Coordinates of C-alpha atoms in Angstrom, one line a residue:
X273 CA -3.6 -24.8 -61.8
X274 CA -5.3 -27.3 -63.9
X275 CA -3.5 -27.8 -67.7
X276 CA -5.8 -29.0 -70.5
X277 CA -4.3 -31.3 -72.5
X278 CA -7.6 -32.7 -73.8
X279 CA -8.3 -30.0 -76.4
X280 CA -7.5 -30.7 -80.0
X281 CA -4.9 -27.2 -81.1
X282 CA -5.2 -27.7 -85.3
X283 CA -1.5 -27.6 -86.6
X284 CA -2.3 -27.9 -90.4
X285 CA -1.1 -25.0 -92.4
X286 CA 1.8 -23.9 -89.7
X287 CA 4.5 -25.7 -91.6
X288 CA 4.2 -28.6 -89.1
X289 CA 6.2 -31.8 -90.2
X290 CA 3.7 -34.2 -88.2
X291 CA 0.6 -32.8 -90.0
X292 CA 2.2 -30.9 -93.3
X293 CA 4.1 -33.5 -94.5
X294 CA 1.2 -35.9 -94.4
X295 CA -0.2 -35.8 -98.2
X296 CA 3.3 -35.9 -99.2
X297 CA 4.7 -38.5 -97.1
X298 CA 1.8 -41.2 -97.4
X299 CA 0.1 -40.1 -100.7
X300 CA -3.4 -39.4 -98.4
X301 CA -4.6 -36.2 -97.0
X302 CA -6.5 -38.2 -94.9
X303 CA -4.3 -40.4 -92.8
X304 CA -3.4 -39.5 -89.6
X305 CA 0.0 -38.5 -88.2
X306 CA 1.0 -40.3 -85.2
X307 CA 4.2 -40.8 -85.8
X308 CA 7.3 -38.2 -85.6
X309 CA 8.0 -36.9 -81.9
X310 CA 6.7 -34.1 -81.1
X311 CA 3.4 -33.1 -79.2
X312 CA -0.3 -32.4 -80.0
X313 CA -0.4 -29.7 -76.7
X314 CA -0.1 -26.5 -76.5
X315 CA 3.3 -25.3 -74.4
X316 CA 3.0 -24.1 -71.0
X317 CA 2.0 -20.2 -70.7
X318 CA 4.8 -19.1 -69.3
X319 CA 7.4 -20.0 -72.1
X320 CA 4.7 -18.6 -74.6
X321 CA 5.0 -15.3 -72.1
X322 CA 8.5 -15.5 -72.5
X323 CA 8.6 -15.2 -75.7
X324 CA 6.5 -12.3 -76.4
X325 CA 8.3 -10.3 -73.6
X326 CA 11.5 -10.7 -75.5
X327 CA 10.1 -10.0 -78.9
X328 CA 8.4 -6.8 -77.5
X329 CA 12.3 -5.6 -77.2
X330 CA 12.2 -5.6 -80.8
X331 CA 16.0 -5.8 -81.6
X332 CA 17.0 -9.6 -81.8
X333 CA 21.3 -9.3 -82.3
X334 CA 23.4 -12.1 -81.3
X335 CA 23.0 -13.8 -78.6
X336 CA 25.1 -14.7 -75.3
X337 CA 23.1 -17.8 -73.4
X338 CA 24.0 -15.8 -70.2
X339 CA 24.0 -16.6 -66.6
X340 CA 20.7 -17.1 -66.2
X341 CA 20.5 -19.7 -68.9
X342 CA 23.4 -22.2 -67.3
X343 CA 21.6 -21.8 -63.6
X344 CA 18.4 -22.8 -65.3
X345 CA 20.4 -25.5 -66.2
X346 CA 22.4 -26.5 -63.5
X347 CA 18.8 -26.2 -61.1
X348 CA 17.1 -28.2 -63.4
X349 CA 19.6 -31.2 -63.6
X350 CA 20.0 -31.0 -59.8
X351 CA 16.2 -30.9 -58.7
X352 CA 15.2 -32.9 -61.3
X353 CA 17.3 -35.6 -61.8
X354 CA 19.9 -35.4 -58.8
X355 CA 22.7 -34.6 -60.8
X356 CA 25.2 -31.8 -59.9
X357 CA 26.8 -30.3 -62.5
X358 CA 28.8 -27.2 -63.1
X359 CA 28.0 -24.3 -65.5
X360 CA 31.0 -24.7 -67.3
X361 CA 30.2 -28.2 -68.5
X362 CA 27.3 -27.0 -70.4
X363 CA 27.8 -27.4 -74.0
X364 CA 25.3 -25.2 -76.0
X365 CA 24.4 -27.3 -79.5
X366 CA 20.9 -26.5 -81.9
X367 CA 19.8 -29.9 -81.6
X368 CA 20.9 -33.2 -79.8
X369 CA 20.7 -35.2 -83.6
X370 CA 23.2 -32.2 -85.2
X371 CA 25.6 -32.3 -81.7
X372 CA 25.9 -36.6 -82.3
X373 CA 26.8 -35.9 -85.6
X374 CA 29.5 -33.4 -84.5
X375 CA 30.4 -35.5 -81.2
X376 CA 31.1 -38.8 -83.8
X377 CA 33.6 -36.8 -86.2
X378 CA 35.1 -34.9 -82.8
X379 CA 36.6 -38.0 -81.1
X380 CA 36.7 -40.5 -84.4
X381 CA 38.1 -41.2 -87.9
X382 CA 37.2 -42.6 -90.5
X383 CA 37.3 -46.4 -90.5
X384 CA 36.7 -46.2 -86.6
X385 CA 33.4 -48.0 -85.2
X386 CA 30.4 -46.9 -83.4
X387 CA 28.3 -49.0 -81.2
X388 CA 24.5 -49.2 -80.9
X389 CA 21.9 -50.9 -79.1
X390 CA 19.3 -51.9 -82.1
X391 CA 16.8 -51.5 -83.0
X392 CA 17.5 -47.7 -82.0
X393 CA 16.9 -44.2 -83.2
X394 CA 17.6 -44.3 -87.0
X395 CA 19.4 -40.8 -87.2
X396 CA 22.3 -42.6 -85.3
X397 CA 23.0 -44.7 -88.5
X398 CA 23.4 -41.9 -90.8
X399 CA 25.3 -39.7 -88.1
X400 CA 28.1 -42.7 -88.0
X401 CA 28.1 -43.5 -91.7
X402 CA 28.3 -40.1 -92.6
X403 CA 31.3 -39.6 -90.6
X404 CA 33.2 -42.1 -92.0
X405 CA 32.9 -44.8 -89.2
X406 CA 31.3 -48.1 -89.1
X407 CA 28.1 -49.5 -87.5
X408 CA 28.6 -51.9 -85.1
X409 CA 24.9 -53.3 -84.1
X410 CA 25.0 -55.2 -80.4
X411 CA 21.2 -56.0 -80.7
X412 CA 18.7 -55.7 -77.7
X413 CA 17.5 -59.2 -76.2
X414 CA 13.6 -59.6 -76.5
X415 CA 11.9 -61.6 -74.8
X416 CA 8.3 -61.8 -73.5
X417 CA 7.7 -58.3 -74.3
X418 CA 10.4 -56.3 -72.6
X419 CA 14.3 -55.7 -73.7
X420 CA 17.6 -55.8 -72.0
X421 CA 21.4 -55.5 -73.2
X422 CA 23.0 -58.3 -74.7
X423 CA 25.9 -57.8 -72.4
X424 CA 27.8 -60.8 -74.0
X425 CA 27.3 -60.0 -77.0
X426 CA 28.7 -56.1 -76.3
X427 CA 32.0 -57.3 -75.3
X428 CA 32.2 -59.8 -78.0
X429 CA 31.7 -57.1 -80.7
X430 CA 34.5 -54.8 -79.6
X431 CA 37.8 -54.7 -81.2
X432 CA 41.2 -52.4 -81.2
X433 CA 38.9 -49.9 -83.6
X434 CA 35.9 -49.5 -81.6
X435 CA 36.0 -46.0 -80.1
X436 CA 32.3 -45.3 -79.0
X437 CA 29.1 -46.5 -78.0
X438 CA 25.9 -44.4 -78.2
X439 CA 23.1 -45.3 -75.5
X440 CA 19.8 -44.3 -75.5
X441 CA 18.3 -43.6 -72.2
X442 CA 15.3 -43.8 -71.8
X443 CA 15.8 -46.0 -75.4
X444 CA 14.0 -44.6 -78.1
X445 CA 11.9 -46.8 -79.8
X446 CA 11.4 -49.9 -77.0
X447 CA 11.2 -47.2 -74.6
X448 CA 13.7 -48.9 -71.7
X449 CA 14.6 -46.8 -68.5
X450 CA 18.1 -48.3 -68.0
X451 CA 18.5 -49.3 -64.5
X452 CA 21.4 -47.8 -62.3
X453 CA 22.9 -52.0 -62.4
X454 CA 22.2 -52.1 -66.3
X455 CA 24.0 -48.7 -66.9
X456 CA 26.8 -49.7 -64.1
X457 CA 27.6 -52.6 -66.4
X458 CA 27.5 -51.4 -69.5
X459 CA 29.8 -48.4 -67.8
X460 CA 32.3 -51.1 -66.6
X461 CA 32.6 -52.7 -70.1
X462 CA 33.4 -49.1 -71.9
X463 CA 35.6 -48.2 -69.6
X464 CA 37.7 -51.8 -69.7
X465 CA 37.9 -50.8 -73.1
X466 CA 38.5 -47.6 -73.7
X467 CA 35.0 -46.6 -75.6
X468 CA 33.6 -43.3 -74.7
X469 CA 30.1 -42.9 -73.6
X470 CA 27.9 -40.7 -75.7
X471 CA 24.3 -41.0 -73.8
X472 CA 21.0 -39.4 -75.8
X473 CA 19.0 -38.3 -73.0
X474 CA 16.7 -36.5 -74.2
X475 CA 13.8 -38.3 -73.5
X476 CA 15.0 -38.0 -69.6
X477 CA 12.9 -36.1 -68.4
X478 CA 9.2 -37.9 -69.6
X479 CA 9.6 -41.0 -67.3
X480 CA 6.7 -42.5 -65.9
X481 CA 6.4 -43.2 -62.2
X482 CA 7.1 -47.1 -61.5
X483 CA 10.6 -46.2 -63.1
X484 CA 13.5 -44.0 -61.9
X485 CA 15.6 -42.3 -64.6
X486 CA 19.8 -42.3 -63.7
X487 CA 21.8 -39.9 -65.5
X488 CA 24.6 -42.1 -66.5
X489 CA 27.7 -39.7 -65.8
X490 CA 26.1 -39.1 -62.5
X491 CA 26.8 -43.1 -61.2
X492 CA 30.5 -42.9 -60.2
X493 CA 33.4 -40.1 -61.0
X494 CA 35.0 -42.4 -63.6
X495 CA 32.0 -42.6 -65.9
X496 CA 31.3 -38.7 -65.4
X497 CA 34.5 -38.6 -67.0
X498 CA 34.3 -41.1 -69.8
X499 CA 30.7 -39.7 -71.3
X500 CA 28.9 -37.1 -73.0
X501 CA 25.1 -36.4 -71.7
X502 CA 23.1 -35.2 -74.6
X503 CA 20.2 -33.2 -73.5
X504 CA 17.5 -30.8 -74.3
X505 CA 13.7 -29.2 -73.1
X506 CA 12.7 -29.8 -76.7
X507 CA 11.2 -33.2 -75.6
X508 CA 10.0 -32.0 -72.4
X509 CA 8.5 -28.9 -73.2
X510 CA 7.9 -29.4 -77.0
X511 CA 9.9 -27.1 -78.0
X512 CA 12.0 -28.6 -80.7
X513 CA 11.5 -25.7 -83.2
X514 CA 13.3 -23.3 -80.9
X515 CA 16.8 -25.4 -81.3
X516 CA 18.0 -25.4 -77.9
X517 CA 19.7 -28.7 -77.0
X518 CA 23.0 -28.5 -74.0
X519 CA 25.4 -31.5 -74.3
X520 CA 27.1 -31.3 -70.9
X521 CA 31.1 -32.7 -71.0
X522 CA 32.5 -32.9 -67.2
X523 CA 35.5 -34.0 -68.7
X524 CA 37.6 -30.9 -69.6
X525 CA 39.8 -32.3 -72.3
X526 CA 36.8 -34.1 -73.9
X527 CA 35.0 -30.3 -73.5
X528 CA 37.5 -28.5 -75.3
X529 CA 37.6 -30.6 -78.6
X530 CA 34.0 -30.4 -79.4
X531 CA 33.8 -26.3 -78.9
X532 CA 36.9 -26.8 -80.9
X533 CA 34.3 -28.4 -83.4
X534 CA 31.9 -26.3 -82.5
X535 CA 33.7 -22.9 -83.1
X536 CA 34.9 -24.5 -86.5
X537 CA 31.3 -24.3 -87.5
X538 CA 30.4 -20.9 -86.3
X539 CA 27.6 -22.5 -83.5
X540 CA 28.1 -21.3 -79.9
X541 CA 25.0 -19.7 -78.7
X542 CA 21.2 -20.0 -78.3
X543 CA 18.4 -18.7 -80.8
X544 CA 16.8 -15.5 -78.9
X545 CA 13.9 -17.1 -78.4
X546 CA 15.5 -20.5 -77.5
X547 CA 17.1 -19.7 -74.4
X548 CA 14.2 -17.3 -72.9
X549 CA 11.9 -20.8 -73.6
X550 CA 14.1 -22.3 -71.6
X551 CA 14.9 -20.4 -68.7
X552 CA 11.2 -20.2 -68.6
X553 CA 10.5 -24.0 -68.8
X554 CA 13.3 -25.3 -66.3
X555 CA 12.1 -22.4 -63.8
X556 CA 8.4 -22.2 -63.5
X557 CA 7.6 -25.3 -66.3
X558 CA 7.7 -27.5 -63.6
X559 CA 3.9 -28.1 -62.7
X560 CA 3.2 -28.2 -66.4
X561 CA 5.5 -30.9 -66.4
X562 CA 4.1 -33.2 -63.9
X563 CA 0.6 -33.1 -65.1
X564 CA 1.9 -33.9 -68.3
X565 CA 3.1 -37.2 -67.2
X566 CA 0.4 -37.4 -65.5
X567 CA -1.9 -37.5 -68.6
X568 CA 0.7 -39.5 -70.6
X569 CA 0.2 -42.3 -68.1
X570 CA -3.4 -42.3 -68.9
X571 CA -2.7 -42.5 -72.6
X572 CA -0.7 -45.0 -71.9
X573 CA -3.1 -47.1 -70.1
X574 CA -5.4 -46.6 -72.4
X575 CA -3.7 -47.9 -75.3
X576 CA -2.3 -50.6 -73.8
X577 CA -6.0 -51.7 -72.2
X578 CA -7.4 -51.4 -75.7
X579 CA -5.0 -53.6 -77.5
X580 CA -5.3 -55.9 -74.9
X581 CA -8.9 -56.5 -75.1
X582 CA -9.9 -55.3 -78.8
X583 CA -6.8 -56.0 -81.0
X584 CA -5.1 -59.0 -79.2
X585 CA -3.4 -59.6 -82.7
X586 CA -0.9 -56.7 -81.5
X587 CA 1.3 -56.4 -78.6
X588 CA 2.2 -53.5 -76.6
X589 CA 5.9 -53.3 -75.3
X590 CA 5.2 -51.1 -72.0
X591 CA 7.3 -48.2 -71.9
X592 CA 9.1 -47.1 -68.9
X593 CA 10.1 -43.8 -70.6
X594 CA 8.7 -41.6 -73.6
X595 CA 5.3 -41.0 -75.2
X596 CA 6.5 -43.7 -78.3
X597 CA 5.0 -46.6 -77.7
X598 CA 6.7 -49.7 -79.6
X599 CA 4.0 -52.6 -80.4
X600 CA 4.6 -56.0 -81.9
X601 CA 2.6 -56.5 -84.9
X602 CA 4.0 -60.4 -85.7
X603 CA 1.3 -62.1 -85.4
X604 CA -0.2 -60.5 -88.7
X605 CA 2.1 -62.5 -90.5
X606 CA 3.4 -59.3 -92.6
X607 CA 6.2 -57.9 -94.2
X608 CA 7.2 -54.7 -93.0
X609 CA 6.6 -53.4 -96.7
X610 CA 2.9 -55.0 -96.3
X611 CA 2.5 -53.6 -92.5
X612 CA 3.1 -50.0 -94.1
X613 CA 0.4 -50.5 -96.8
X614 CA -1.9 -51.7 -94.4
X615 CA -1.8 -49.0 -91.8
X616 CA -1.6 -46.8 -93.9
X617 CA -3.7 -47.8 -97.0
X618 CA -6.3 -49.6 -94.9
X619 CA -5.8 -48.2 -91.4
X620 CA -5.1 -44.4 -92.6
X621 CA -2.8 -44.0 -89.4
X622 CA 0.5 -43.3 -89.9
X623 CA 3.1 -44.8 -87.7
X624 CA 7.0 -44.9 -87.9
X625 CA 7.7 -48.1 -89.8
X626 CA 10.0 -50.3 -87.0
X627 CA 11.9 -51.5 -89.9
X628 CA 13.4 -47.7 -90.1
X629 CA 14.8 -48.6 -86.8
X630 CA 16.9 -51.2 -88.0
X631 CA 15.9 -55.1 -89.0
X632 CA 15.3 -56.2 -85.5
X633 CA 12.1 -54.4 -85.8
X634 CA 10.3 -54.9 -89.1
X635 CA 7.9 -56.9 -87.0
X636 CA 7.3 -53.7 -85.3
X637 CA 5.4 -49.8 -85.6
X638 CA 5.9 -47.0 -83.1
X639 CA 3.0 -44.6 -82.3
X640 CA 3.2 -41.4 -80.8
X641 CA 0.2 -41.0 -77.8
X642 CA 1.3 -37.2 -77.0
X643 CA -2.1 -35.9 -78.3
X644 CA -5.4 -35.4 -76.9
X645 CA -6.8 -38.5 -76.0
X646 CA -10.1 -38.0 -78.6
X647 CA -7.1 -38.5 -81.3
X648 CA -5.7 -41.4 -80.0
X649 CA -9.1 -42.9 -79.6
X650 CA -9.7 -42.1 -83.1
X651 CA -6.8 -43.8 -84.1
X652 CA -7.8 -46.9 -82.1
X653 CA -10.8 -47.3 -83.5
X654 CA -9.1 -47.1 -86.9
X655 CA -6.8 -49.9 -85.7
X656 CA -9.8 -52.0 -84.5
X657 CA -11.4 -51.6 -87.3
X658 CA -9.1 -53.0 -90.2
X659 CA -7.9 -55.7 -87.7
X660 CA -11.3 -57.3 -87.1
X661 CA -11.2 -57.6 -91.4
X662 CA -8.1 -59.8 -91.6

């Protein structure tokens, strides 16, 4: 079966945060959202099937996630990503950003300090300070349009309080696939020093096909036990209004104090219609999946072939991983206050500002290109047009 992604679904007026929020957020009905990560497509059939079968029921009680839900689970991280884990590992959370924020004030106290990789997915800043805990930024190395770790750097920033390090794989914004050496390292460092491992992976799953995606508790017993794999279908599937996210724990001790957390709170289970979406997804979403990539990779291409040739002035870092595209915008010799004005003001696109990332990219914007081509074009020619006016 052929899935359309090329048809444009309109999202205004269903309480959509992309496209609702847009008068509001940039003063201009007018602008266009390309900014916060979720998808322009339509979700495959059969979790929209899945969903109606379990409404027609009509009775929607509390909820167990069941059997059916942790083999979903389990087949999923085995088939897709090589990765054999146990049902009893799986730790059901509504969301990966509310489970970091519960991870950080699990296995911290106040005063203690969190590492990230910058610039990095700005919830993590708010989910450390909040808790009480200090930032500690080890800052990516960029050079000639691609990032790495500052492995120096790592070890030189951890002292007798640092207690955790939270890695982003693939990294959301630069859009790094760690490598099975790069995460080996890294591994080796945390566990010289007692940090625990708490790896987003959420964006696992949407790699592209010159780059191979490594779970990291899956390289060696020892890390298995020193991490916590964040993960979800809402990125996969776009799904992230159903608030269905499993944060898998091999390590039993480490298990038992966040469903310690966890039961605090009063969250254990799966909305109704979270769990059928994904049982459906991880069992028959499969295909979907794959064309998906597929058609992200043409985006991709796309974008990166029309910068190249019609707005030189900005640089695309190649992703190996998401559909957020990081480009350098330096050479317009802007402040990141000015770079918002302008795309927005001039361009009418809006973008997440990189500067909302941390200060290592306020030379930066991040574009989403999971929408049907004819709106990324549109956006392009947006772009090209403003630029050619400078």
């Amino acid at each position: 079966m052929k899935y359309d992604f090329d048809t444009v679904i309109e999202r205004r007026n269903t309480k959509s945060v992309k496209w609702d929020l847009v008068e509001e957020m940039y003063n201009d009905k007018d602008v266009l959202p390309m900014w916060v990560a979720d998808m322009d497509f339509k979700v495959p059939q059969v979790i929209i099937d899945a969903i109606k079968k379990r409404a027609e029921h009509g009775i929607f009680g509390y909820t167990l996630s069941g059997e059916k839900y942790n083999e979903a689970v389990v087949n999923w991280m085995k088939r897709r990503h090589d990765w054999s884990i146990k049902p009893e590992w799986i730790v059901f959370t509504p969301g990966v950003v509310p489970a970091i924020n519960l991870i950080i004030r699990t296995y911290t106290q106040p005063g203690d300090e969190v590492i990230i990789q910058t610039p990095v997915y700005h919830p993590f800043y708010k989910a450390i300070k909040n808790s009480g805990c200090q930032v500690v930024k080890n800052p990516l190395i960029y050079k000639e349009q691609k990032y790495t770790i500052n492995f120096e750097d790592l070890e030189n920033k951890i002292t007798n309080r640092t207690r955790m390090l939270i890695l982003c794989n693939p990294h959301n914004p630069v859009g790094r696939v760690w490598t099975k050496e790069e995460l080996t390292k890294l591994g080796q460092i945390c566990l010289k020093h007692n940090i625990l491992v708490v790896s987003d992976e959420i964006h696992f799953d949407l790699t592209y096909k010159s780059s191979k995606h490594t779970v990291f508790a899956s390289i060696s017993e020892e890390f298995s036990q020193n991490s916590i794999i964040c993960t979800a279908p809402s990125k996969t599937f776009n799904i992230a209004g159903l608030k269905t996210s499993n944060i898998i724990i091999p390590n039993k001790r480490l298990r038992n104090l966040l469903n310690i957390t966890l039961e605090n709170i009063a969250i254990k289970e799966p909305t109704i219609f979270g769990g059928e979406a994904l049982i459906a997804a991880y069992n028959y979403g499969e295909e979907w999946l794959n064309q998906l990539i597929d058609y992200l990779q043409e985006n991709l291409d796309y974008i990166m072939e029309y910068f190249k040739r019609r707005i030189p002035k900005l640089k695309v870092i190649k992703p190996e991983g998401t559909y957020l595209v990081w480009f350098d915008c330096s050479e317009l010799n802007m402040t990141s206050e000015q770079l918002r004005d302008f795309f927005v003001k001039k361009v009418k696109v809006g973008f997440d500002d990189g500067i909302m990332f941390g200060n290592e990219g306020q030379q930066f914007q991040r574009i989403n290109i999971a929408c049907p081509r004819t709106i990324l074009k549109q956006a392009l020619r947006r772009i090209e047009t403003e630029i050619n006016k400078l």
